[in-house]
Short mmCIF file of C-alpha atoms and ligand atoms in Angstrom, two decimals:
data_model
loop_
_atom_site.label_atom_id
_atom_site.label_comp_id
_atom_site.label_asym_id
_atom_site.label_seq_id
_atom_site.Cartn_x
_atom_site.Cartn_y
_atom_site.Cartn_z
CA UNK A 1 1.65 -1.36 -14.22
CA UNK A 2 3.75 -4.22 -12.20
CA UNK A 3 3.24 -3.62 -8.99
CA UNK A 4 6.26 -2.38 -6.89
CA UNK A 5 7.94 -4.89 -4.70
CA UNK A 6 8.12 -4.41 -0.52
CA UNK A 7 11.05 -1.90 -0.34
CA UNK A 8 12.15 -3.93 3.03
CA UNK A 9 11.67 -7.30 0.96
CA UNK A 10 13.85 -5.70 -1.85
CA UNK A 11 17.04 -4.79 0.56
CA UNK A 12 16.82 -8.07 2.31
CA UNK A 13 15.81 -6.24 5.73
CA UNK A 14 13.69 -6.56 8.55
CA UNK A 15 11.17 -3.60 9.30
CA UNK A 16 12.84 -2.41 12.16
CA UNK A 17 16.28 -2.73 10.90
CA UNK A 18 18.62 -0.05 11.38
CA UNK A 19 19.91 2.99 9.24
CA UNK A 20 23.52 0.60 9.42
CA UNK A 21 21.74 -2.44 8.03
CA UNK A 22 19.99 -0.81 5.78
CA UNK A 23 23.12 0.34 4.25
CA UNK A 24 25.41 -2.75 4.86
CA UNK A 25 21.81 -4.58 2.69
CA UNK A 26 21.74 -2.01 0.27
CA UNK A 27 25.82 -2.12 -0.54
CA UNK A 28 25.66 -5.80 -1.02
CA UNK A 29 22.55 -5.33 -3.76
CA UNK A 30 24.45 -2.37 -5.14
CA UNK A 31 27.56 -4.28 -5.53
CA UNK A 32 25.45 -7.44 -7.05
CA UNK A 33 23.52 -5.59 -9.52
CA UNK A 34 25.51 -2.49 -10.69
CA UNK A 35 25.57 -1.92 -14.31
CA UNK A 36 28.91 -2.09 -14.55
CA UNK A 37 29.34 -5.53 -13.31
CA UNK A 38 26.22 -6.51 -15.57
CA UNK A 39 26.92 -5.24 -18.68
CA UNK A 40 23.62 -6.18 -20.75
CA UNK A 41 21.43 -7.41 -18.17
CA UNK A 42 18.51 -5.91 -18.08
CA UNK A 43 16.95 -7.78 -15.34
CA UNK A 44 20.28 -6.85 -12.79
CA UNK A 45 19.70 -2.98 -13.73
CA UNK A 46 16.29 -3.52 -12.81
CA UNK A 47 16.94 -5.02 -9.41
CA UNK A 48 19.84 -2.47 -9.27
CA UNK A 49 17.11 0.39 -9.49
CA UNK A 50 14.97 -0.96 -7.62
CA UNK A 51 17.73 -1.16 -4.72
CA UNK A 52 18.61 2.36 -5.08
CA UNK A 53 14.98 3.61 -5.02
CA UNK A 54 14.44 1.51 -1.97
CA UNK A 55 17.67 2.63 -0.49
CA UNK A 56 17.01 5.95 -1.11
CA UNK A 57 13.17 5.91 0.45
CA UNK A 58 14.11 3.80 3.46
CA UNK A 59 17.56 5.91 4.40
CA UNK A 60 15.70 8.91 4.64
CA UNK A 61 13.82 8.89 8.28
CA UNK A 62 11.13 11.08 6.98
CA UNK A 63 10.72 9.22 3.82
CA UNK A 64 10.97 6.07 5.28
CA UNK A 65 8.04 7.08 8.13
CA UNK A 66 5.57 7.96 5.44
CA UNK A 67 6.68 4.59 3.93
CA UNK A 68 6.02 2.70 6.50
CA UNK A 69 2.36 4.14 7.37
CA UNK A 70 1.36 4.39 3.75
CA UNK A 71 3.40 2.03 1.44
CA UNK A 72 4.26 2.81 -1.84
CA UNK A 73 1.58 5.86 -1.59
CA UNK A 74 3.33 7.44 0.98
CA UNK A 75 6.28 8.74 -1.01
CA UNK A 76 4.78 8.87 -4.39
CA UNK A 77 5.24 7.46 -8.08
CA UNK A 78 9.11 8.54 -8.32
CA UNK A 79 10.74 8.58 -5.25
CA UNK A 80 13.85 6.89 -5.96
CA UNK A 81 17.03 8.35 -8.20
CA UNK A 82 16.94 9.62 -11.47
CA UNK A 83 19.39 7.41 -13.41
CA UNK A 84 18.40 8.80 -16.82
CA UNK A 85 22.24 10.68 -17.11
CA UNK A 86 23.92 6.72 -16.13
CA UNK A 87 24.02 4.48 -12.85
CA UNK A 88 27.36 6.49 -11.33
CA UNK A 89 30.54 4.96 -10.89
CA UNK A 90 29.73 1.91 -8.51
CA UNK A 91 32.97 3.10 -6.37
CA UNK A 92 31.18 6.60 -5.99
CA UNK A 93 27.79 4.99 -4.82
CA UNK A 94 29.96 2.78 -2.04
CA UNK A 95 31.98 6.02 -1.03
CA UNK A 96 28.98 8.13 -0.89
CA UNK A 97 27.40 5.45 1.57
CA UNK A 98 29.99 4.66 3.92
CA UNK A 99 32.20 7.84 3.98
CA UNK A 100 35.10 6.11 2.11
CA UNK A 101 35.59 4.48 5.50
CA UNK A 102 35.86 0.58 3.85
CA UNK A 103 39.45 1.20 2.63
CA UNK A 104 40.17 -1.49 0.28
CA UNK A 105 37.34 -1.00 -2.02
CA UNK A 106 39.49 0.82 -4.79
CA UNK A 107 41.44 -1.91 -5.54
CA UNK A 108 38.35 -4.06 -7.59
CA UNK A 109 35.79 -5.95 -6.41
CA UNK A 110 37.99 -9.26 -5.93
CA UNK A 111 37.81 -9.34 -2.72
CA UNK A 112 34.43 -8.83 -1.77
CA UNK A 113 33.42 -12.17 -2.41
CA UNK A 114 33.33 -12.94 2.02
CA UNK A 115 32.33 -9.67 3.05
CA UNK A 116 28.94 -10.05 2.74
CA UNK A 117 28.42 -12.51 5.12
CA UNK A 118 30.89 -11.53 7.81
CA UNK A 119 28.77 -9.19 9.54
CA UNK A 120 28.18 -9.64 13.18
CA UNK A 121 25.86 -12.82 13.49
CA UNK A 122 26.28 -14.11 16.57
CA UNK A 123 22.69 -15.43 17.39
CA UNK A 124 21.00 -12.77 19.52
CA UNK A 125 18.48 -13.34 21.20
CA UNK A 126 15.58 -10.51 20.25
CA UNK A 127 12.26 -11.65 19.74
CA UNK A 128 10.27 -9.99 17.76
CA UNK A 129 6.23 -10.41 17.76
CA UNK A 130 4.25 -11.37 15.21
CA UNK A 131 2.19 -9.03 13.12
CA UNK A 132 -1.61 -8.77 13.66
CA UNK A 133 -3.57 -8.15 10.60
CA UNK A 134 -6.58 -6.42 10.41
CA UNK A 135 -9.38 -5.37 7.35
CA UNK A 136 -11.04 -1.81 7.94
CA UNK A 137 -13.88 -0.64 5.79
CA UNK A 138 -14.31 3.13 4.89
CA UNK A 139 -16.96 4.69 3.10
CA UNK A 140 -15.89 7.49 0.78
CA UNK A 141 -17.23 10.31 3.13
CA UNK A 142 -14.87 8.83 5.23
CA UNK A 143 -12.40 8.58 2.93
CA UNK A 144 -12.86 12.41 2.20
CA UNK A 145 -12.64 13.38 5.73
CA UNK A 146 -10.14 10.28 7.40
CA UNK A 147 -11.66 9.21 10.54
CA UNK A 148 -11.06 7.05 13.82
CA UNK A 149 -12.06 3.79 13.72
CA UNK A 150 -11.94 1.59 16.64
CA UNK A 151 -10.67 -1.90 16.10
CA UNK A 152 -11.51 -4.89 18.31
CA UNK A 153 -8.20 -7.70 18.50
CA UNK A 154 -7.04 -10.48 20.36
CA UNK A 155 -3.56 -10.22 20.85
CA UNK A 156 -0.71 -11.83 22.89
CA UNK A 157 0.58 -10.01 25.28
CA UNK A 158 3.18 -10.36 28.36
CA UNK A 159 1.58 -12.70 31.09
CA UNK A 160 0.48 -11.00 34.17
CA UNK A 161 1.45 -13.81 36.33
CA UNK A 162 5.25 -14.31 35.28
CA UNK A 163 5.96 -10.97 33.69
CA UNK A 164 6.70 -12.34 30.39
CA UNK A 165 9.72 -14.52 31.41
CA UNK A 166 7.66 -17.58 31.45
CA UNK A 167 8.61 -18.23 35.03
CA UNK A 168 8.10 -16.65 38.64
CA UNK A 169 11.71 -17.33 39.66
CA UNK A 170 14.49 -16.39 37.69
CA UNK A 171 16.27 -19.34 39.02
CA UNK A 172 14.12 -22.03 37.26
CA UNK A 173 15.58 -20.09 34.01
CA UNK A 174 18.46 -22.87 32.86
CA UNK A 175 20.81 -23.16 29.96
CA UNK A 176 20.15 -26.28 27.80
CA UNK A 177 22.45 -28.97 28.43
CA UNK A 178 21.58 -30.62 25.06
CA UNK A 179 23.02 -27.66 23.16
CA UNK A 180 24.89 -25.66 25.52
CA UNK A 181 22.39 -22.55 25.05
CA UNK A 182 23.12 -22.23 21.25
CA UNK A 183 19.91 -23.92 20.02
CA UNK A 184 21.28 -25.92 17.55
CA UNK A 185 23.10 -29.36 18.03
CA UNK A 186 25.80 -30.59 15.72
CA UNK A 187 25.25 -34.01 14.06
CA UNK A 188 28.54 -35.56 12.36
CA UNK A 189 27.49 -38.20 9.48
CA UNK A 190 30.34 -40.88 8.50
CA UNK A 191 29.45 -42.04 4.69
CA UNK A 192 31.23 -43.11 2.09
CA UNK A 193 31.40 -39.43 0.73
CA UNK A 194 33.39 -38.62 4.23
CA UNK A 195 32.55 -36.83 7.29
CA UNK A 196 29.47 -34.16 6.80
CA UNK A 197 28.19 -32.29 9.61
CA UNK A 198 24.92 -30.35 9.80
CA UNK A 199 22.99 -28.39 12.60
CA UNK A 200 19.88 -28.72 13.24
CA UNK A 201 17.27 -26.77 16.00
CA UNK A 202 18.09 -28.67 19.22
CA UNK A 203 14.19 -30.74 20.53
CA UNK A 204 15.51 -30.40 23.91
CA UNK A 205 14.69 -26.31 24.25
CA UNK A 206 13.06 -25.92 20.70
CA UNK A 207 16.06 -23.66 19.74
CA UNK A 208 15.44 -21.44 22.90
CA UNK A 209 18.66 -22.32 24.39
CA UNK A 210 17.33 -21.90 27.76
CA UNK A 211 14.83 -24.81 30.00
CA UNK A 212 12.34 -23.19 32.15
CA UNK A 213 12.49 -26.05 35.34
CA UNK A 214 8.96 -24.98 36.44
CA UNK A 215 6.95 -22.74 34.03
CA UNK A 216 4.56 -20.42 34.57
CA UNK A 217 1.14 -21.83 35.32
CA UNK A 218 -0.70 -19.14 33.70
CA UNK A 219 1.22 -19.60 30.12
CA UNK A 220 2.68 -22.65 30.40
CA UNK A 221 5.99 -20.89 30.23
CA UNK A 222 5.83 -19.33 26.80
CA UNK A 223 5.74 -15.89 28.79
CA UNK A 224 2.50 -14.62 26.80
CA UNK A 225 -1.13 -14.76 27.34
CA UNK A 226 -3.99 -13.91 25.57
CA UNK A 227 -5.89 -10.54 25.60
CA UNK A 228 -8.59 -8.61 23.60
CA UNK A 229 -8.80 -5.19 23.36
CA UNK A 230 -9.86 -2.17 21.43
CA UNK A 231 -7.25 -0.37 19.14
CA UNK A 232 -7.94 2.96 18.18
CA UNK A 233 -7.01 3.94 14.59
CA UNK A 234 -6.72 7.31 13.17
CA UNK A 235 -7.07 6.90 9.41
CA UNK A 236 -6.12 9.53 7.35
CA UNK A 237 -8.12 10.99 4.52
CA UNK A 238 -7.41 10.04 1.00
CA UNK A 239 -6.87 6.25 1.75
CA UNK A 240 -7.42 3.69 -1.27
CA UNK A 241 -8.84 0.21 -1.91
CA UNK A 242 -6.02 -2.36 -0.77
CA UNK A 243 -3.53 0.55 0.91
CA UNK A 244 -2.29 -1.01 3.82
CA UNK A 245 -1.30 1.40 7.36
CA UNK A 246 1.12 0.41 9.66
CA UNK A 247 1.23 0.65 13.48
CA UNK A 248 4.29 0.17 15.21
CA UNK A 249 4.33 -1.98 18.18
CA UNK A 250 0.68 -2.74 18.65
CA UNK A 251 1.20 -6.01 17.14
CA UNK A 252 1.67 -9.65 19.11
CA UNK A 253 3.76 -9.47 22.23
CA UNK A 254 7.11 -11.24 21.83
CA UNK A 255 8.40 -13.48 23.91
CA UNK A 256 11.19 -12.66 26.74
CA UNK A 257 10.06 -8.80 26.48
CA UNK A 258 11.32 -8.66 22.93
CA UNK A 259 10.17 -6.31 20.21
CA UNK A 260 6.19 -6.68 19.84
CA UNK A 261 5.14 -6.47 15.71
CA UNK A 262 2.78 -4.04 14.11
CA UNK A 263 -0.43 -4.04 13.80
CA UNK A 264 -1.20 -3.85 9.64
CA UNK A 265 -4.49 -2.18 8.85
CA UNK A 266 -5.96 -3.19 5.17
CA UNK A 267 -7.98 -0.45 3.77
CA UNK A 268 -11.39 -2.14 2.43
CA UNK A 269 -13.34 0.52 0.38
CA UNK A 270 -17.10 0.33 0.92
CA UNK A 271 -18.74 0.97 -2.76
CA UNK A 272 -20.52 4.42 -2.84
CA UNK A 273 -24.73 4.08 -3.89
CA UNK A 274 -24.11 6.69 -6.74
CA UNK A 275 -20.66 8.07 -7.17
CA UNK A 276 -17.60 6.13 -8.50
CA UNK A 277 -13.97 6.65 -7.71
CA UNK A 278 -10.80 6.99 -9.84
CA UNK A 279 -7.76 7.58 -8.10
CA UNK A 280 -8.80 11.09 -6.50
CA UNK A 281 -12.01 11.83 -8.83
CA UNK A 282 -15.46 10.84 -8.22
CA UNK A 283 -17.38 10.01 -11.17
CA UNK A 284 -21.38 10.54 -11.33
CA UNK A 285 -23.49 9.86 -13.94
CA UNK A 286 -26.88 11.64 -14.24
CA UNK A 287 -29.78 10.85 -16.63
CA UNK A 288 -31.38 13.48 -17.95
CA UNK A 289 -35.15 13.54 -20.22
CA UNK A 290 -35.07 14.73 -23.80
CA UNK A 291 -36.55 17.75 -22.99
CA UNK A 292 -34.35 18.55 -19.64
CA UNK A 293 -31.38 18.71 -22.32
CA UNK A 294 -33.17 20.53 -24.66
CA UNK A 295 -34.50 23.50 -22.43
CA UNK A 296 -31.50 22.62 -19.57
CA UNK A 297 -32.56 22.63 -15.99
CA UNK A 298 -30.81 21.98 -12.51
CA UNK A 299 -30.08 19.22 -11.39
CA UNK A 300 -29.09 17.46 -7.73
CA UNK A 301 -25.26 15.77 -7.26
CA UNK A 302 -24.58 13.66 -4.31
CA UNK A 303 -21.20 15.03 -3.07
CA UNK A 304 -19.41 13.99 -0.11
CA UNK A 305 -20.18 16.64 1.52
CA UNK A 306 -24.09 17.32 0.83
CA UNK A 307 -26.21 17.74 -2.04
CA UNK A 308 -25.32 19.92 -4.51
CA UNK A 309 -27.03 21.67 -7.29
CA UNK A 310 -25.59 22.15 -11.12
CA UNK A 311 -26.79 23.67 -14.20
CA UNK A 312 -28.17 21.68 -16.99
CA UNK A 313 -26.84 24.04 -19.77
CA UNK A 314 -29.85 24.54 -22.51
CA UNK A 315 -28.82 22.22 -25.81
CA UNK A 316 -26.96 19.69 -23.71
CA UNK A 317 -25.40 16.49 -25.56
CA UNK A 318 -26.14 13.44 -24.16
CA UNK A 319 -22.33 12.16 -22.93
CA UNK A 320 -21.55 15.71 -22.14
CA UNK A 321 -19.30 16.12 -18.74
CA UNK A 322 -18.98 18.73 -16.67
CA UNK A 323 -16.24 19.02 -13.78
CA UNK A 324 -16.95 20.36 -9.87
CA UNK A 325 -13.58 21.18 -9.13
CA UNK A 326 -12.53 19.91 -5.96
CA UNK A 327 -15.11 18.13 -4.67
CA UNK A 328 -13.11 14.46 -5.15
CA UNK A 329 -11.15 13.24 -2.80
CA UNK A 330 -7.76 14.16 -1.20
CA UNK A 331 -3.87 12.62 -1.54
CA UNK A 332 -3.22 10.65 1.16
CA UNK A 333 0.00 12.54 1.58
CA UNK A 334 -1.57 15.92 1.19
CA UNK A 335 -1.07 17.65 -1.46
CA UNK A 336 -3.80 18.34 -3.91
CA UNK A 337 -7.90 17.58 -4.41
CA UNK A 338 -9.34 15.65 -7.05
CA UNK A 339 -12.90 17.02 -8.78
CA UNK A 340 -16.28 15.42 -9.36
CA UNK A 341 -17.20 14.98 -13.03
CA UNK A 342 -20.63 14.81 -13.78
CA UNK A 343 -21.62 12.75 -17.08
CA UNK A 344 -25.30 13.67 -18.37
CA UNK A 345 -26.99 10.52 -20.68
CA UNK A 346 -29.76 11.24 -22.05
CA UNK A 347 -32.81 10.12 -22.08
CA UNK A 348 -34.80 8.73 -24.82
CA UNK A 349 -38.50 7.40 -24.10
CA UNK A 350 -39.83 4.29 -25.40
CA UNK A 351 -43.32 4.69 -24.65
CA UNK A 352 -45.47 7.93 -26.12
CA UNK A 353 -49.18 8.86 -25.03
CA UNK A 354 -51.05 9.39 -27.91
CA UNK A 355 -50.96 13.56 -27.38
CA UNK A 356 -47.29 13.04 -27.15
CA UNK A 357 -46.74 11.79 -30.30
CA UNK A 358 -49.15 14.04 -32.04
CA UNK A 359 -46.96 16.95 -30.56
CA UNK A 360 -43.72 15.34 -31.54
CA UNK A 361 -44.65 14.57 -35.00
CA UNK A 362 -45.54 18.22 -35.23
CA UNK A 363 -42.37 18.94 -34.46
CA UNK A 364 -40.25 16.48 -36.63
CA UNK A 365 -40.20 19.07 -39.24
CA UNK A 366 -39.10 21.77 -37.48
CA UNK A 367 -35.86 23.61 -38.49
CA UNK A 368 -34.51 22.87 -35.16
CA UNK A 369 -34.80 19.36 -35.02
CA UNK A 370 -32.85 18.78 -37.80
CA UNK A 371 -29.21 17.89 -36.56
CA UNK A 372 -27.05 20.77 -37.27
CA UNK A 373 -23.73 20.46 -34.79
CA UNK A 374 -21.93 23.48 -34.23
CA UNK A 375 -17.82 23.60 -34.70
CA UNK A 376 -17.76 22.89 -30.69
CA UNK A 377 -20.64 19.87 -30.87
CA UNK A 378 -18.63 18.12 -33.60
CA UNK A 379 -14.86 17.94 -31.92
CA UNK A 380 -17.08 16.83 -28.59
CA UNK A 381 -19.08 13.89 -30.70
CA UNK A 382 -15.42 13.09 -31.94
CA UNK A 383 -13.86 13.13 -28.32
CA UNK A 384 -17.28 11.08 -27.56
CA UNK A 385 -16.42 8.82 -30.99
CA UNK A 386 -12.34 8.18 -29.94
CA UNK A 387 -13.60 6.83 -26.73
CA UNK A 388 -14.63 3.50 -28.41
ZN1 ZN B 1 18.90 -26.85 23.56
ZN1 ZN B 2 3.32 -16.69 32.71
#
């Protein structure tokens, strides 16, 4: 299974982007990749689905919430629409989005061509933070039951001294004469090819736009400072291997107050002693002696939750399961439990006392050691057989 792209990365977006950009981003994919505009490309109608499934996760609040705590987990295997009856007239989908406000769409798709970019992007000046990243390990009980972990992280924060604006006094805060605030500086090149001009990050301010006359001595007038603390986390039960939670805001500090960034907990899965996991199912395997199977018994399973004990059926088959129903682990999202198989292999010894083998040879020609499977034992030795 290819693993499903970042539904932000797929529209183009940032995390916190707006419901508005989200659609503006998803209009401009929608327009790029739709069928109709395709005809034959397979790889556009993939990126077109994959637009509309993001679109449709990340438009929806709810959705979009889970999303963003849980990833692709969060809102499950199928979440985006089902184009099985055709993609929809491409008109439609643009309608549906924008209320049939963008008059001038019915007329083709000639004039789209500067749309795109003619949003509003005046350089603003929001900072956002930088994410903090962070490994957590869970043991399956904790898995089964979610649990708070506390989380130790050094993260940047607003200086105490200046406040976060890099400065005491507001006054020292100047526009950059090198650019005239805009951050970038124009550079006109005369070559034989004619005049070119290109922009590049102005050195004086570093892009900034402003010049801080007499920084901060505390933070040297980036306006952030150092800090550890302790996080508290509250992970959820049902987490997986590599699943990766999002907290809002308790990333790095951004500069000039701006938006801070998240802090991105990866799930790290501690290996369980005796049990094995797939997807919500634990898997145990117990071995079992010759006789044990023969004349069944009871046996002990390590469950998440204690100790349990099971049955050891008389006549048991060595590669027989047996399922304890709902003693896996739970969806992340709710929803339902897995069960705990048990797998019995049995036994054979290599090494016989000398009574031992008298007895056994004594009973090598008994009726009821001669293999005779049942109707049952022989579709279970060919479920056993299809498995290689
Ligand atoms: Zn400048
Ligand atoms: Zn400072």
């Amino acid at each position: 299974m290819a693993e499903k792209r970042d539904y932000y990365e797929v529209l183009g977006v940032g995390r916190d982007a707006t419901l508005d950009e989200i659609k503006k981003a998803y209009r401009k994919k929608a327009i790029q990749y739709h069928p109709d505009k395709n005809p034959g490309n397979k790889e556009a109608e993939e990126k077109f689905k994959e637009a509309a499934e993001a679109y449709s996760v990340l438009s929806d609040p709810d959705k979009r919430a889970k999303y963003d705590r849980f990833g692709h987990a969060g809102v499950g295997s199928q979440p985006g629409p089902d184009f099985s009856g055709g993609f929809g007239d491409l008109n439609d989908i643009l309608n549906n989005l924008f209320g049939g406000g963008f008059g001038g769409f019915s007329g083709g798709f000639g004039g789209f061509g500067g749309f795109g970019g003619s949003g509003t992007r005046e350089r603003q000046r929001v900072y956002r933070g930088r994410d903090i990243r962070v490994r957590v390990k869970m043991t399956l009980e904790e898995i089964a039951r979610g649990a708070e972990k506390e989380i130790s992280i050094e993260k940047l924060v607003p200086c105490t001294e200046c406040g976060g604006k890099g400065t005491r006094n507001a006054a020292d805060i100047k526009t950059c004469p090198a650019c005239n605030g805009t951050g970038q500086v124009k550079r006109v090149m005369n070559s034989f090819l004619g005049q070119t001009v290109s922009y590049s990050t102005c050195q004086q301010c570093g892009g900034e736009g402003k010049i801080i006359s007499n920084p901060c001595h505390k933070c040297g007038g980036t306006g952030l400072e150092r800090h550890r603390e302790t996080v508290k986390v509250n992970i959820p039960a049902g987490v997986e291997n590599g699943m990766q939670l999002t907290i809002r805001g308790e990333g790095h500090a951004a500069k000039n107050n701006g938006v801070p960034g998240d802090l991105l907990v990866l799930i790290e899965e501690v290996e369980h002693a005796e049990l094995k996991r797939d997807g919500n199912n634990l898997m145990y395997t117990k071995i079992i002696s010759v006789i044990d199977a023969i004349l069944g018994t009871e046996v002990e399973v390590p469950c998440l939750d204690g100790r349990y004990k099971v049955k050891v059926e008389p006549g048991t088959q060595s590669g027989t399961v047996v399922r304890l129903k709902g003693r896996g682990l739970p969806t992340v999202n709710g929803g339902n439990t897995g069960d705990l198989y048990v797998k019995y292999i049995v036994w054979v010894p290599k090494k016989l006392s000398r009574e031992d083998r008298e007895m056994l040879e004594r009973m090598r020609g008994s009726d009821s050691f001669r293999p005779n499977p049942s109707k049952e034992d022989r579709s279970f030795f060919d479920r056993l057989r299809n498995m290689f």
